[in-house]
PDB file of N, CA, C and O in Angstrom:
ATOM      1  N   UNK A   1     107.187 145.885 123.052  1.00  0.00           N
ATOM      2  CA  UNK A   1     105.820 145.729 122.628  1.00  0.00           C
ATOM      3  C   UNK A   1     104.892 146.701 123.382  1.00  0.00           C
ATOM      4  O   UNK A   1     103.947 147.219 122.803  1.00  0.00           O
ATOM      5  N   UNK A   2     105.176 146.889 124.661  1.00  0.00           N
ATOM      6  CA  UNK A   2     104.358 147.815 125.436  1.00  0.00           C
ATOM      7  C   UNK A   2     104.473 149.243 124.907  1.00  0.00           C
ATOM      8  O   UNK A   2     103.498 149.997 124.914  1.00  0.00           O
ATOM      9  N   UNK A   3     105.655 149.584 124.452  1.00  0.00           N
ATOM     10  CA  UNK A   3     105.865 150.928 123.919  1.00  0.00           C
ATOM     11  C   UNK A   3     105.035 151.143 122.659  1.00  0.00           C
ATOM     12  O   UNK A   3     104.433 152.203 122.482  1.00  0.00           O
ATOM     13  N   UNK A   4     104.981 150.141 121.808  1.00  0.00           N
ATOM     14  CA  UNK A   4     104.204 150.256 120.570  1.00  0.00           C
ATOM     15  C   UNK A   4     102.724 150.407 120.899  1.00  0.00           C
ATOM     16  O   UNK A   4     102.021 151.230 120.295  1.00  0.00           O
ATOM     17  N   UNK A   5     102.236 149.640 121.852  1.00  0.00           N
ATOM     18  CA  UNK A   5     100.832 149.734 122.252  1.00  0.00           C
ATOM     19  C   UNK A   5     100.541 151.102 122.864  1.00  0.00           C
ATOM     20  O   UNK A   5      99.513 151.722 122.572  1.00  0.00           O
ATOM     21  N   UNK A   6     101.453 151.600 123.686  1.00  0.00           N
ATOM     22  CA  UNK A   6     101.264 152.918 124.288  1.00  0.00           C
ATOM     23  C   UNK A   6     101.256 154.013 123.219  1.00  0.00           C
ATOM     24  O   UNK A   6     100.419 154.924 123.270  1.00  0.00           O
ATOM     25  N   UNK A   7     102.151 153.918 122.242  1.00  0.00           N
ATOM     26  CA  UNK A   7     102.161 154.893 121.153  1.00  0.00           C
ATOM     27  C   UNK A   7     100.872 154.825 120.340  1.00  0.00           C
ATOM     28  O   UNK A   7     100.344 155.857 119.908  1.00  0.00           O
ATOM     29  N   UNK A   8     100.353 153.629 120.133  1.00  0.00           N
ATOM     30  CA  UNK A   8      99.108 153.482 119.377  1.00  0.00           C
ATOM     31  C   UNK A   8      97.942 154.111 120.128  1.00  0.00           C
ATOM     32  O   UNK A   8      97.115 154.817 119.529  1.00  0.00           O
ATOM     33  N   UNK A   9      97.866 153.882 121.423  1.00  0.00           N
ATOM     34  CA  UNK A   9      96.783 154.452 122.223  1.00  0.00           C
ATOM     35  C   UNK A   9      96.868 155.978 122.234  1.00  0.00           C
ATOM     36  O   UNK A   9      95.864 156.676 122.065  1.00  0.00           O
ATOM     37  N   UNK A  10      98.063 156.513 122.404  1.00  0.00           N
ATOM     38  CA  UNK A  10      98.242 157.968 122.412  1.00  0.00           C
ATOM     39  C   UNK A  10      97.926 158.558 121.036  1.00  0.00           C
ATOM     40  O   UNK A  10      97.296 159.612 120.939  1.00  0.00           O
ATOM     41  N   UNK A  11      98.311 157.871 119.980  1.00  0.00           N
ATOM     42  CA  UNK A  11      98.014 158.345 118.630  1.00  0.00           C
ATOM     43  C   UNK A  11      96.520 158.381 118.346  1.00  0.00           C
ATOM     44  O   UNK A  11      96.001 159.339 117.765  1.00  0.00           O
ATOM     45  N   UNK A  12      95.817 157.332 118.768  1.00  0.00           N
ATOM     46  CA  UNK A  12      94.366 157.292 118.579  1.00  0.00           C
ATOM     47  C   UNK A  12      93.690 158.392 119.394  1.00  0.00           C
ATOM     48  O   UNK A  12      92.776 159.073 118.913  1.00  0.00           O
ATOM     49  N   UNK A  13      94.151 158.606 120.615  1.00  0.00           N
ATOM     50  CA  UNK A  13      93.575 159.660 121.457  1.00  0.00           C
ATOM     51  C   UNK A  13      93.846 161.040 120.849  1.00  0.00           C
ATOM     52  O   UNK A  13      92.990 161.925 120.894  1.00  0.00           O
ATOM     53  N   UNK A  14      95.023 161.229 120.282  1.00  0.00           N
ATOM     54  CA  UNK A  14      95.361 162.500 119.647  1.00  0.00           C
ATOM     55  C   UNK A  14      94.476 162.764 118.431  1.00  0.00           C
ATOM     56  O   UNK A  14      93.971 163.880 118.251  1.00  0.00           O
ATOM     57  N   UNK A  15      94.254 161.730 117.623  1.00  0.00           N
ATOM     58  CA  UNK A  15      93.375 161.889 116.451  1.00  0.00           C
ATOM     59  C   UNK A  15      91.945 162.194 116.875  1.00  0.00           C
ATOM     60  O   UNK A  15      91.278 163.035 116.270  1.00  0.00           O
ATOM     61  N   UNK A  16      91.476 161.539 117.923  1.00  0.00           N
ATOM     62  CA  UNK A  16      90.121 161.778 118.414  1.00  0.00           C
ATOM     63  C   UNK A  16      89.973 163.212 118.939  1.00  0.00           C
ATOM     64  O   UNK A  16      88.992 163.895 118.641  1.00  0.00           O
ATOM     65  N   UNK A  17      90.953 163.675 119.695  1.00  0.00           N
ATOM     66  CA  UNK A  17      90.898 165.044 120.224  1.00  0.00           C
ATOM     67  C   UNK A  17      90.974 166.061 119.085  1.00  0.00           C
ATOM     68  O   UNK A  17      90.272 167.077 119.108  1.00  0.00           O
ATOM     69  N   UNK A  18      91.806 165.791 118.091  1.00  0.00           N
ATOM     70  CA  UNK A  18      91.904 166.711 116.950  1.00  0.00           C
ATOM     71  C   UNK A  18      90.579 166.758 116.191  1.00  0.00           C
ATOM     72  O   UNK A  18      90.156 167.826 115.744  1.00  0.00           O
ATOM     73  N   UNK A  19      89.905 165.614 116.057  1.00  0.00           N
ATOM     74  CA  UNK A  19      88.614 165.582 115.373  1.00  0.00           C
ATOM     75  C   UNK A  19      87.560 166.380 116.139  1.00  0.00           C
ATOM     76  O   UNK A  19      86.761 167.088 115.559  1.00  0.00           O
ATOM     77  N   UNK A  20      87.574 166.266 117.470  1.00  0.00           N
ATOM     78  CA  UNK A  20      86.584 166.983 118.276  1.00  0.00           C
ATOM     79  C   UNK A  20      86.759 168.498 118.194  1.00  0.00           C
ATOM     80  O   UNK A  20      85.782 169.236 118.158  1.00  0.00           O
ATOM     81  N   UNK A  21      87.990 168.967 118.189  1.00  0.00           N
ATOM     82  CA  UNK A  21      88.244 170.408 118.216  1.00  0.00           C
ATOM     83  C   UNK A  21      88.433 171.005 116.831  1.00  0.00           C
ATOM     84  O   UNK A  21      88.687 172.198 116.708  1.00  0.00           O
ATOM     85  N   UNK A  22      88.297 170.191 115.787  1.00  0.00           N
ATOM     86  CA  UNK A  22      88.473 170.663 114.417  1.00  0.00           C
ATOM     87  C   UNK A  22      87.254 171.488 113.992  1.00  0.00           C
ATOM     88  O   UNK A  22      86.118 171.126 114.296  1.00  0.00           O
ATOM     89  N   UNK A  23      87.462 172.614 113.309  1.00  0.00           N
ATOM     90  CA  UNK A  23      86.323 173.399 112.806  1.00  0.00           C
ATOM     91  C   UNK A  23      85.503 172.587 111.796  1.00  0.00           C
ATOM     92  O   UNK A  23      86.007 171.668 111.156  1.00  0.00           O
ATOM     93  N   UNK A  24      84.240 172.928 111.652  1.00  0.00           N
ATOM     94  CA  UNK A  24      83.332 172.177 110.790  1.00  0.00           C
ATOM     95  C   UNK A  24      83.781 172.190 109.331  1.00  0.00           C
ATOM     96  O   UNK A  24      83.649 171.187 108.631  1.00  0.00           O
ATOM     97  N   UNK A  25      84.320 173.287 108.871  1.00  0.00           N
ATOM     98  CA  UNK A  25      84.795 173.358 107.488  1.00  0.00           C
ATOM     99  C   UNK A  25      85.954 172.405 107.232  1.00  0.00           C
ATOM    100  O   UNK A  25      86.021 171.756 106.184  1.00  0.00           O
ATOM    101  N   UNK A  26      86.854 172.310 108.186  1.00  0.00           N
ATOM    102  CA  UNK A  26      87.981 171.385 108.046  1.00  0.00           C
ATOM    103  C   UNK A  26      87.501 169.935 108.102  1.00  0.00           C
ATOM    104  O   UNK A  26      88.036 169.070 107.401  1.00  0.00           O
ATOM    105  N   UNK A  27      86.502 169.671 108.926  1.00  0.00           N
ATOM    106  CA  UNK A  27      85.947 168.310 108.985  1.00  0.00           C
ATOM    107  C   UNK A  27      85.326 167.916 107.647  1.00  0.00           C
ATOM    108  O   UNK A  27      85.533 166.813 107.156  1.00  0.00           O
ATOM    109  N   UNK A  28      84.539 168.834 107.057  1.00  0.00           N
ATOM    110  CA  UNK A  28      83.919 168.542 105.761  1.00  0.00           C
ATOM    111  C   UNK A  28      84.964 168.280 104.695  1.00  0.00           C
ATOM    112  O   UNK A  28      84.832 167.370 103.877  1.00  0.00           O
ATOM    113  N   UNK A  29      86.031 169.081 104.682  1.00  0.00           N
ATOM    114  CA  UNK A  29      87.101 168.914 103.711  1.00  0.00           C
ATOM    115  C   UNK A  29      87.798 167.572 103.906  1.00  0.00           C
ATOM    116  O   UNK A  29      88.066 166.859 102.930  1.00  0.00           O
ATOM    117  N   UNK A  30      88.089 167.207 105.152  1.00  0.00           N
ATOM    118  CA  UNK A  30      88.759 165.944 105.439  1.00  0.00           C
ATOM    119  C   UNK A  30      87.880 164.751 105.060  1.00  0.00           C
ATOM    120  O   UNK A  30      88.356 163.781 104.477  1.00  0.00           O
ATOM    121  N   UNK A  31      86.589 164.834 105.345  1.00  0.00           N
ATOM    122  CA  UNK A  31      85.678 163.749 104.977  1.00  0.00           C
ATOM    123  C   UNK A  31      85.591 163.623 103.462  1.00  0.00           C
ATOM    124  O   UNK A  31      85.578 162.519 102.918  1.00  0.00           O
ATOM    125  N   UNK A  32      85.537 164.767 102.764  1.00  0.00           N
ATOM    126  CA  UNK A  32      85.472 164.733 101.298  1.00  0.00           C
ATOM    127  C   UNK A  32      86.726 164.090 100.709  1.00  0.00           C
ATOM    128  O   UNK A  32      86.647 163.360  99.716  1.00  0.00           O
ATOM    129  N   UNK A  33      87.870 164.309 101.324  1.00  0.00           N
ATOM    130  CA  UNK A  33      89.111 163.678 100.854  1.00  0.00           C
ATOM    131  C   UNK A  33      89.121 162.182 101.164  1.00  0.00           C
ATOM    132  O   UNK A  33      89.598 161.374 100.361  1.00  0.00           O
ATOM    133  N   UNK A  34      88.611 161.806 102.314  1.00  0.00           N
ATOM    134  CA  UNK A  34      88.652 160.404 102.724  1.00  0.00           C
ATOM    135  C   UNK A  34      87.620 159.538 102.010  1.00  0.00           C
ATOM    136  O   UNK A  34      87.810 158.328 101.906  1.00  0.00           O
ATOM    137  N   UNK A  35      86.537 160.124 101.511  1.00  0.00           N
ATOM    138  CA  UNK A  35      85.502 159.335 100.835  1.00  0.00           C
ATOM    139  C   UNK A  35      86.073 158.622  99.617  1.00  0.00           C
ATOM    140  O   UNK A  35      85.714 157.485  99.332  1.00  0.00           O
ATOM    141  N   UNK A  36      87.000 159.263  98.920  1.00  0.00           N
ATOM    142  CA  UNK A  36      87.560 158.677  97.705  1.00  0.00           C
ATOM    143  C   UNK A  36      88.661 157.666  98.002  1.00  0.00           C
ATOM    144  O   UNK A  36      89.003 156.869  97.141  1.00  0.00           O
ATOM    145  N   UNK A  37      89.190 157.663  99.210  1.00  0.00           N
ATOM    146  CA  UNK A  37      90.314 156.798  99.548  1.00  0.00           C
ATOM    147  C   UNK A  37      89.855 155.514 100.243  1.00  0.00           C
ATOM    148  O   UNK A  37      90.395 154.432  99.981  1.00  0.00           O
ATOM    149  N   UNK A  38      88.874 155.609 101.101  1.00  0.00           N
ATOM    150  CA  UNK A  38      88.442 154.464 101.899  1.00  0.00           C
ATOM    151  C   UNK A  38      87.588 153.498 101.091  1.00  0.00           C
ATOM    152  O   UNK A  38      87.002 153.875 100.076  1.00  0.00           O
ATOM    153  N   UNK A  39      87.494 152.250 101.543  1.00  0.00           N
ATOM    154  CA  UNK A  39      86.672 151.269 100.820  1.00  0.00           C
ATOM    155  C   UNK A  39      85.182 151.604 100.874  1.00  0.00           C
ATOM    156  O   UNK A  39      84.734 152.424 101.676  1.00  0.00           O
ATOM    157  N   UNK A  40      84.427 150.933 100.029  1.00  0.00           N
ATOM    158  CA  UNK A  40      82.999 151.203  99.884  1.00  0.00           C
ATOM    159  C   UNK A  40      82.251 150.942 101.195  1.00  0.00           C
ATOM    160  O   UNK A  40      81.278 151.629 101.512  1.00  0.00           O
ATOM    161  N   UNK A  41      82.713 149.984 101.970  1.00  0.00           N
ATOM    162  CA  UNK A  41      82.020 149.651 103.215  1.00  0.00           C
ATOM    163  C   UNK A  41      82.048 150.806 104.217  1.00  0.00           C
ATOM    164  O   UNK A  41      81.157 150.918 105.054  1.00  0.00           O
ATOM    165  N   UNK A  42      83.035 151.668 104.140  1.00  0.00           N
ATOM    166  CA  UNK A  42      83.152 152.797 105.062  1.00  0.00           C
ATOM    167  C   UNK A  42      82.549 154.084 104.502  1.00  0.00           C
ATOM    168  O   UNK A  42      82.387 155.056 105.226  1.00  0.00           O
ATOM    169  N   UNK A  43      82.220 154.108 103.229  1.00  0.00           N
ATOM    170  CA  UNK A  43      81.717 155.345 102.613  1.00  0.00           C
ATOM    171  C   UNK A  43      80.369 155.777 103.179  1.00  0.00           C
ATOM    172  O   UNK A  43      80.118 156.966 103.346  1.00  0.00           O
ATOM    173  N   UNK A  44      79.499 154.836 103.479  1.00  0.00           N
ATOM    174  CA  UNK A  44      78.184 155.187 104.024  1.00  0.00           C
ATOM    175  C   UNK A  44      78.341 155.880 105.376  1.00  0.00           C
ATOM    176  O   UNK A  44      77.647 156.853 105.666  1.00  0.00           O
ATOM    177  N   UNK A  45      79.266 155.396 106.173  1.00  0.00           N
ATOM    178  CA  UNK A  45      79.513 156.016 107.480  1.00  0.00           C
ATOM    179  C   UNK A  45      80.058 157.436 107.315  1.00  0.00           C
ATOM    180  O   UNK A  45      79.652 158.356 108.022  1.00  0.00           O
ATOM    181  N   UNK A  46      80.983 157.611 106.375  1.00  0.00           N
ATOM    182  CA  UNK A  46      81.534 158.946 106.148  1.00  0.00           C
ATOM    183  C   UNK A  46      80.481 159.904 105.600  1.00  0.00           C
ATOM    184  O   UNK A  46      80.471 161.079 105.964  1.00  0.00           O
ATOM    185  N   UNK A  47      79.601 159.420 104.730  1.00  0.00           N
ATOM    186  CA  UNK A  47      78.539 160.290 104.208  1.00  0.00           C
ATOM    187  C   UNK A  47      77.587 160.715 105.323  1.00  0.00           C
ATOM    188  O   UNK A  47      77.132 161.846 105.369  1.00  0.00           O
ATOM    189  N   UNK A  48      77.322 159.801 106.252  1.00  0.00           N
ATOM    190  CA  UNK A  48      76.477 160.151 107.404  1.00  0.00           C
ATOM    191  C   UNK A  48      77.180 161.186 108.278  1.00  0.00           C
ATOM    192  O   UNK A  48      76.573 162.154 108.738  1.00  0.00           O
ATOM    193  N   UNK A  49      78.483 161.016 108.481  1.00  0.00           N
ATOM    194  CA  UNK A  49      79.244 162.000 109.257  1.00  0.00           C
ATOM    195  C   UNK A  49      79.259 163.354 108.560  1.00  0.00           C
ATOM    196  O   UNK A  49      79.158 164.386 109.202  1.00  0.00           O
ATOM    197  N   UNK A  50      79.392 163.337 107.245  1.00  0.00           N
ATOM    198  CA  UNK A  50      79.421 164.595 106.497  1.00  0.00           C
ATOM    199  C   UNK A  50      78.088 165.323 106.614  1.00  0.00           C
ATOM    200  O   UNK A  50      78.055 166.544 106.720  1.00  0.00           O
ATOM    201  N   UNK A  51      76.993 164.597 106.647  1.00  0.00           N
ATOM    202  CA  UNK A  51      75.683 165.233 106.804  1.00  0.00           C
ATOM    203  C   UNK A  51      75.494 165.751 108.224  1.00  0.00           C
ATOM    204  O   UNK A  51      74.813 166.741 108.441  1.00  0.00           O
ATOM    205  N   UNK A  52      76.067 165.091 109.209  1.00  0.00           N
ATOM    206  CA  UNK A  52      75.912 165.494 110.604  1.00  0.00           C
ATOM    207  C   UNK A  52      76.794 166.670 110.991  1.00  0.00           C
ATOM    208  O   UNK A  52      76.516 167.349 111.967  1.00  0.00           O
ATOM    209  N   UNK A  53      77.866 166.933 110.235  1.00  0.00           N
ATOM    210  CA  UNK A  53      78.810 167.995 110.597  1.00  0.00           C
ATOM    211  C   UNK A  53      78.143 169.354 110.586  1.00  0.00           C
ATOM    212  O   UNK A  53      78.302 170.152 111.501  1.00  0.00           O
ATOM    213  N   UNK A  54      77.346 169.634 109.583  1.00  0.00           N
ATOM    214  CA  UNK A  54      76.760 170.958 109.457  1.00  0.00           C
ATOM    215  C   UNK A  54      75.441 171.135 110.178  1.00  0.00           C
ATOM    216  O   UNK A  54      74.910 172.224 110.246  1.00  0.00           O
ATOM    217  N   UNK A  55      74.902 170.070 110.729  1.00  0.00           N
ATOM    218  CA  UNK A  55      73.599 170.155 111.366  1.00  0.00           C
ATOM    219  C   UNK A  55      73.733 170.632 112.804  1.00  0.00           C
ATOM    220  O   UNK A  55      74.281 169.924 113.634  1.00  0.00           O
ATOM    221  N   UNK A  56      73.282 171.846 113.085  1.00  0.00           N
ATOM    222  CA  UNK A  56      73.361 172.306 114.473  1.00  0.00           C
ATOM    223  C   UNK A  56      72.227 171.680 115.272  1.00  0.00           C
ATOM    224  O   UNK A  56      71.102 172.148 115.251  1.00  0.00           O
ATOM    225  N   UNK A  57      72.502 170.627 115.925  1.00  0.00           N
ATOM    226  CA  UNK A  57      71.467 169.929 116.666  1.00  0.00           C
ATOM    227  C   UNK A  57      71.852 169.763 118.118  1.00  0.00           C
ATOM    228  O   UNK A  57      72.937 170.124 118.546  1.00  0.00           O
ATOM    229  N   UNK A  58      70.966 169.214 118.858  1.00  0.00           N
ATOM    230  CA  UNK A  58      71.217 168.984 120.272  1.00  0.00           C
ATOM    231  C   UNK A  58      72.004 167.699 120.438  1.00  0.00           C
ATOM    232  O   UNK A  58      71.712 166.694 119.809  1.00  0.00           O
ATOM    233  N   UNK A  59      72.991 167.745 121.273  1.00  0.00           N
ATOM    234  CA  UNK A  59      73.767 166.547 121.562  1.00  0.00           C
ATOM    235  C   UNK A  59      73.309 165.923 122.867  1.00  0.00           C
ATOM    236  O   UNK A  59      74.046 165.190 123.492  1.00  0.00           O
ATOM    237  N   UNK A  60      72.110 166.244 123.268  1.00  0.00           N
ATOM    238  CA  UNK A  60      71.466 165.731 124.476  1.00  0.00           C
ATOM    239  C   UNK A  60      72.284 165.975 125.731  1.00  0.00           C
ATOM    240  O   UNK A  60      72.416 165.103 126.574  1.00  0.00           O
ATOM    241  N   UNK A  61      72.854 167.166 125.841  1.00  0.00           N
ATOM    242  CA  UNK A  61      73.589 167.512 127.064  1.00  0.00           C
ATOM    243  C   UNK A  61      72.631 167.953 128.162  1.00  0.00           C
ATOM    244  O   UNK A  61      73.009 168.063 129.311  1.00  0.00           O
ATOM    245  N   UNK A  62      71.393 168.238 127.801  1.00  0.00           N
ATOM    246  CA  UNK A  62      70.327 168.639 128.718  1.00  0.00           C
ATOM    247  C   UNK A  62      70.656 169.929 129.471  1.00  0.00           C
ATOM    248  O   UNK A  62      70.303 170.083 130.616  1.00  0.00           O
ATOM    249  N   UNK A  63      71.333 170.845 128.802  1.00  0.00           N
ATOM    250  CA  UNK A  63      71.671 172.092 129.446  1.00  0.00           C
ATOM    251  C   UNK A  63      71.002 173.297 128.815  1.00  0.00           C
ATOM    252  O   UNK A  63      71.284 174.427 129.171  1.00  0.00           O
ATOM    253  N   UNK A  64      70.110 173.065 127.874  1.00  0.00           N
ATOM    254  CA  UNK A  64      69.492 174.202 127.183  1.00  0.00           C
ATOM    255  C   UNK A  64      68.096 174.476 127.728  1.00  0.00           C
ATOM    256  O   UNK A  64      67.571 173.756 128.557  1.00  0.00           O
ATOM    257  N   UNK A  65      67.493 175.511 127.198  1.00  0.00           N
ATOM    258  CA  UNK A  65      66.182 175.951 127.650  1.00  0.00           C
ATOM    259  C   UNK A  65      65.043 175.091 127.104  1.00  0.00           C
ATOM    260  O   UNK A  65      63.898 175.308 127.451  1.00  0.00           O
ATOM    261  N   UNK A  66      65.324 174.147 126.235  1.00  0.00           N
ATOM    262  CA  UNK A  66      64.259 173.355 125.633  1.00  0.00           C
ATOM    263  C   UNK A  66      63.739 172.267 126.562  1.00  0.00           C
ATOM    264  O   UNK A  66      62.785 171.587 126.227  1.00  0.00           O
ATOM    265  N   UNK A  67      64.362 172.110 127.700  1.00  0.00           N
ATOM    266  CA  UNK A  67      63.891 171.101 128.640  1.00  0.00           C
ATOM    267  C   UNK A  67      62.548 171.513 129.234  1.00  0.00           C
ATOM    268  O   UNK A  67      62.198 172.682 129.273  1.00  0.00           O
ATOM    269  N   UNK A  68      61.825 170.527 129.713  1.00  0.00           N
ATOM    270  CA  UNK A  68      60.554 170.838 130.346  1.00  0.00           C
ATOM    271  C   UNK A  68      60.798 171.534 131.687  1.00  0.00           C
ATOM    272  O   UNK A  68      61.761 171.246 132.385  1.00  0.00           O
ATOM    273  N   UNK A  69      59.935 172.435 132.014  1.00  0.00           N
ATOM    274  CA  UNK A  69      60.055 173.185 133.265  1.00  0.00           C
ATOM    275  C   UNK A  69      59.660 172.292 134.444  1.00  0.00           C
ATOM    276  O   UNK A  69      58.815 171.411 134.307  1.00  0.00           O
ATOM    277  N   UNK A  70      60.238 172.522 135.612  1.00  0.00           N
ATOM    278  CA  UNK A  70      59.859 171.707 136.768  1.00  0.00           C
ATOM    279  C   UNK A  70      58.411 171.959 137.180  1.00  0.00           C
ATOM    280  O   UNK A  70      57.846 173.022 136.941  1.00  0.00           O
ATOM    281  N   UNK A  71      57.844 170.965 137.809  1.00  0.00           N
ATOM    282  CA  UNK A  71      56.453 171.029 138.248  1.00  0.00           C
ATOM    283  C   UNK A  71      56.330 172.070 139.366  1.00  0.00           C
ATOM    284  O   UNK A  71      57.032 171.996 140.371  1.00  0.00           O
ATOM    285  N   UNK A  72      55.446 173.093 139.228  1.00  0.00           N
ATOM    286  CA  UNK A  72      55.353 174.135 140.255  1.00  0.00           C
ATOM    287  C   UNK A  72      54.735 173.640 141.567  1.00  0.00           C
ATOM    288  O   UNK A  72      54.877 174.295 142.593  1.00  0.00           O
ATOM    289  N   UNK A  73      54.073 172.504 141.536  1.00  0.00           N
ATOM    290  CA  UNK A  73      53.470 172.002 142.778  1.00  0.00           C
ATOM    291  C   UNK A  73      54.495 171.332 143.682  1.00  0.00           C
ATOM    292  O   UNK A  73      54.246 171.160 144.862  1.00  0.00           O
ATOM    293  N   UNK A  74      55.639 170.969 143.140  1.00  0.00           N
ATOM    294  CA  UNK A  74      56.680 170.317 143.939  1.00  0.00           C
ATOM    295  C   UNK A  74      57.543 171.402 144.577  1.00  0.00           C
ATOM    296  O   UNK A  74      58.089 172.264 143.894  1.00  0.00           O
ATOM    297  N   UNK A  75      57.662 171.383 145.884  1.00  0.00           N
ATOM    298  CA  UNK A  75      58.463 172.364 146.617  1.00  0.00           C
ATOM    299  C   UNK A  75      59.777 171.711 147.056  1.00  0.00           C
ATOM    300  O   UNK A  75      59.763 170.624 147.620  1.00  0.00           O
ATOM    301  N   UNK A  76      60.897 172.361 146.809  1.00  0.00           N
ATOM    302  CA  UNK A  76      62.169 171.774 147.234  1.00  0.00           C
ATOM    303  C   UNK A  76      62.337 171.876 148.754  1.00  0.00           C
ATOM    304  O   UNK A  76      61.810 172.781 149.399  1.00  0.00           O
ATOM    305  N   UNK A  77      63.092 170.948 149.298  1.00  0.00           N
ATOM    306  CA  UNK A  77      63.384 170.958 150.727  1.00  0.00           C
ATOM    307  C   UNK A  77      64.618 171.826 150.926  1.00  0.00           C
ATOM    308  O   UNK A  77      65.661 171.612 150.311  1.00  0.00           O
ATOM    309  N   UNK A  78      64.528 172.827 151.794  1.00  0.00           N
ATOM    310  CA  UNK A  78      65.647 173.716 152.060  1.00  0.00           C
ATOM    311  C   UNK A  78      66.205 173.429 153.428  1.00  0.00           C
ATOM    312  O   UNK A  78      65.461 173.356 154.421  1.00  0.00           O
ATOM    313  N   UNK A  79      67.508 173.269 153.504  1.00  0.00           N
ATOM    314  CA  UNK A  79      68.172 173.009 154.771  1.00  0.00           C
ATOM    315  C   UNK A  79      68.886 174.269 155.215  1.00  0.00           C
ATOM    316  O   UNK A  79      69.580 174.927 154.438  1.00  0.00           O
ATOM    317  N   UNK A  80      68.722 174.621 156.491  1.00  0.00           N
ATOM    318  CA  UNK A  80      69.330 175.819 157.042  1.00  0.00           C
ATOM    319  C   UNK A  80      70.298 175.440 158.143  1.00  0.00           C
ATOM    320  O   UNK A  80      70.036 174.552 158.953  1.00  0.00           O
ATOM    321  N   UNK A  81      71.425 176.132 158.180  1.00  0.00           N
ATOM    322  CA  UNK A  81      72.392 175.884 159.247  1.00  0.00           C
ATOM    323  C   UNK A  81      71.942 176.539 160.536  1.00  0.00           C
ATOM    324  O   UNK A  81      71.283 177.556 160.523  1.00  0.00           O
ATOM    325  N   UNK A  82      72.348 175.961 161.610  1.00  0.00           N
ATOM    326  CA  UNK A  82      71.998 176.543 162.911  1.00  0.00           C
ATOM    327  C   UNK A  82      73.119 177.385 163.413  1.00  0.00           C
ATOM    328  O   UNK A  82      74.217 177.284 163.211  1.00  0.00           O
TER     329      UNK A  82
END
């Protein structure tokens, strides 16, 4: 039983990693194929995913230049070795 659970966890992790590294065109194609196969309750989620695939937006990593600049009145504390 433990082996089956371990295989399931590894399989789910593999699918998740493949989805993350999949090109956007392949994602759109896969979603378009799955929309016709999955039940109606899951179609709304897939349509939302299909709309999000092509949208180049911020994933809130906070590493881009769009962040607010630091306050110039605040001076950082610098430590010097002796």
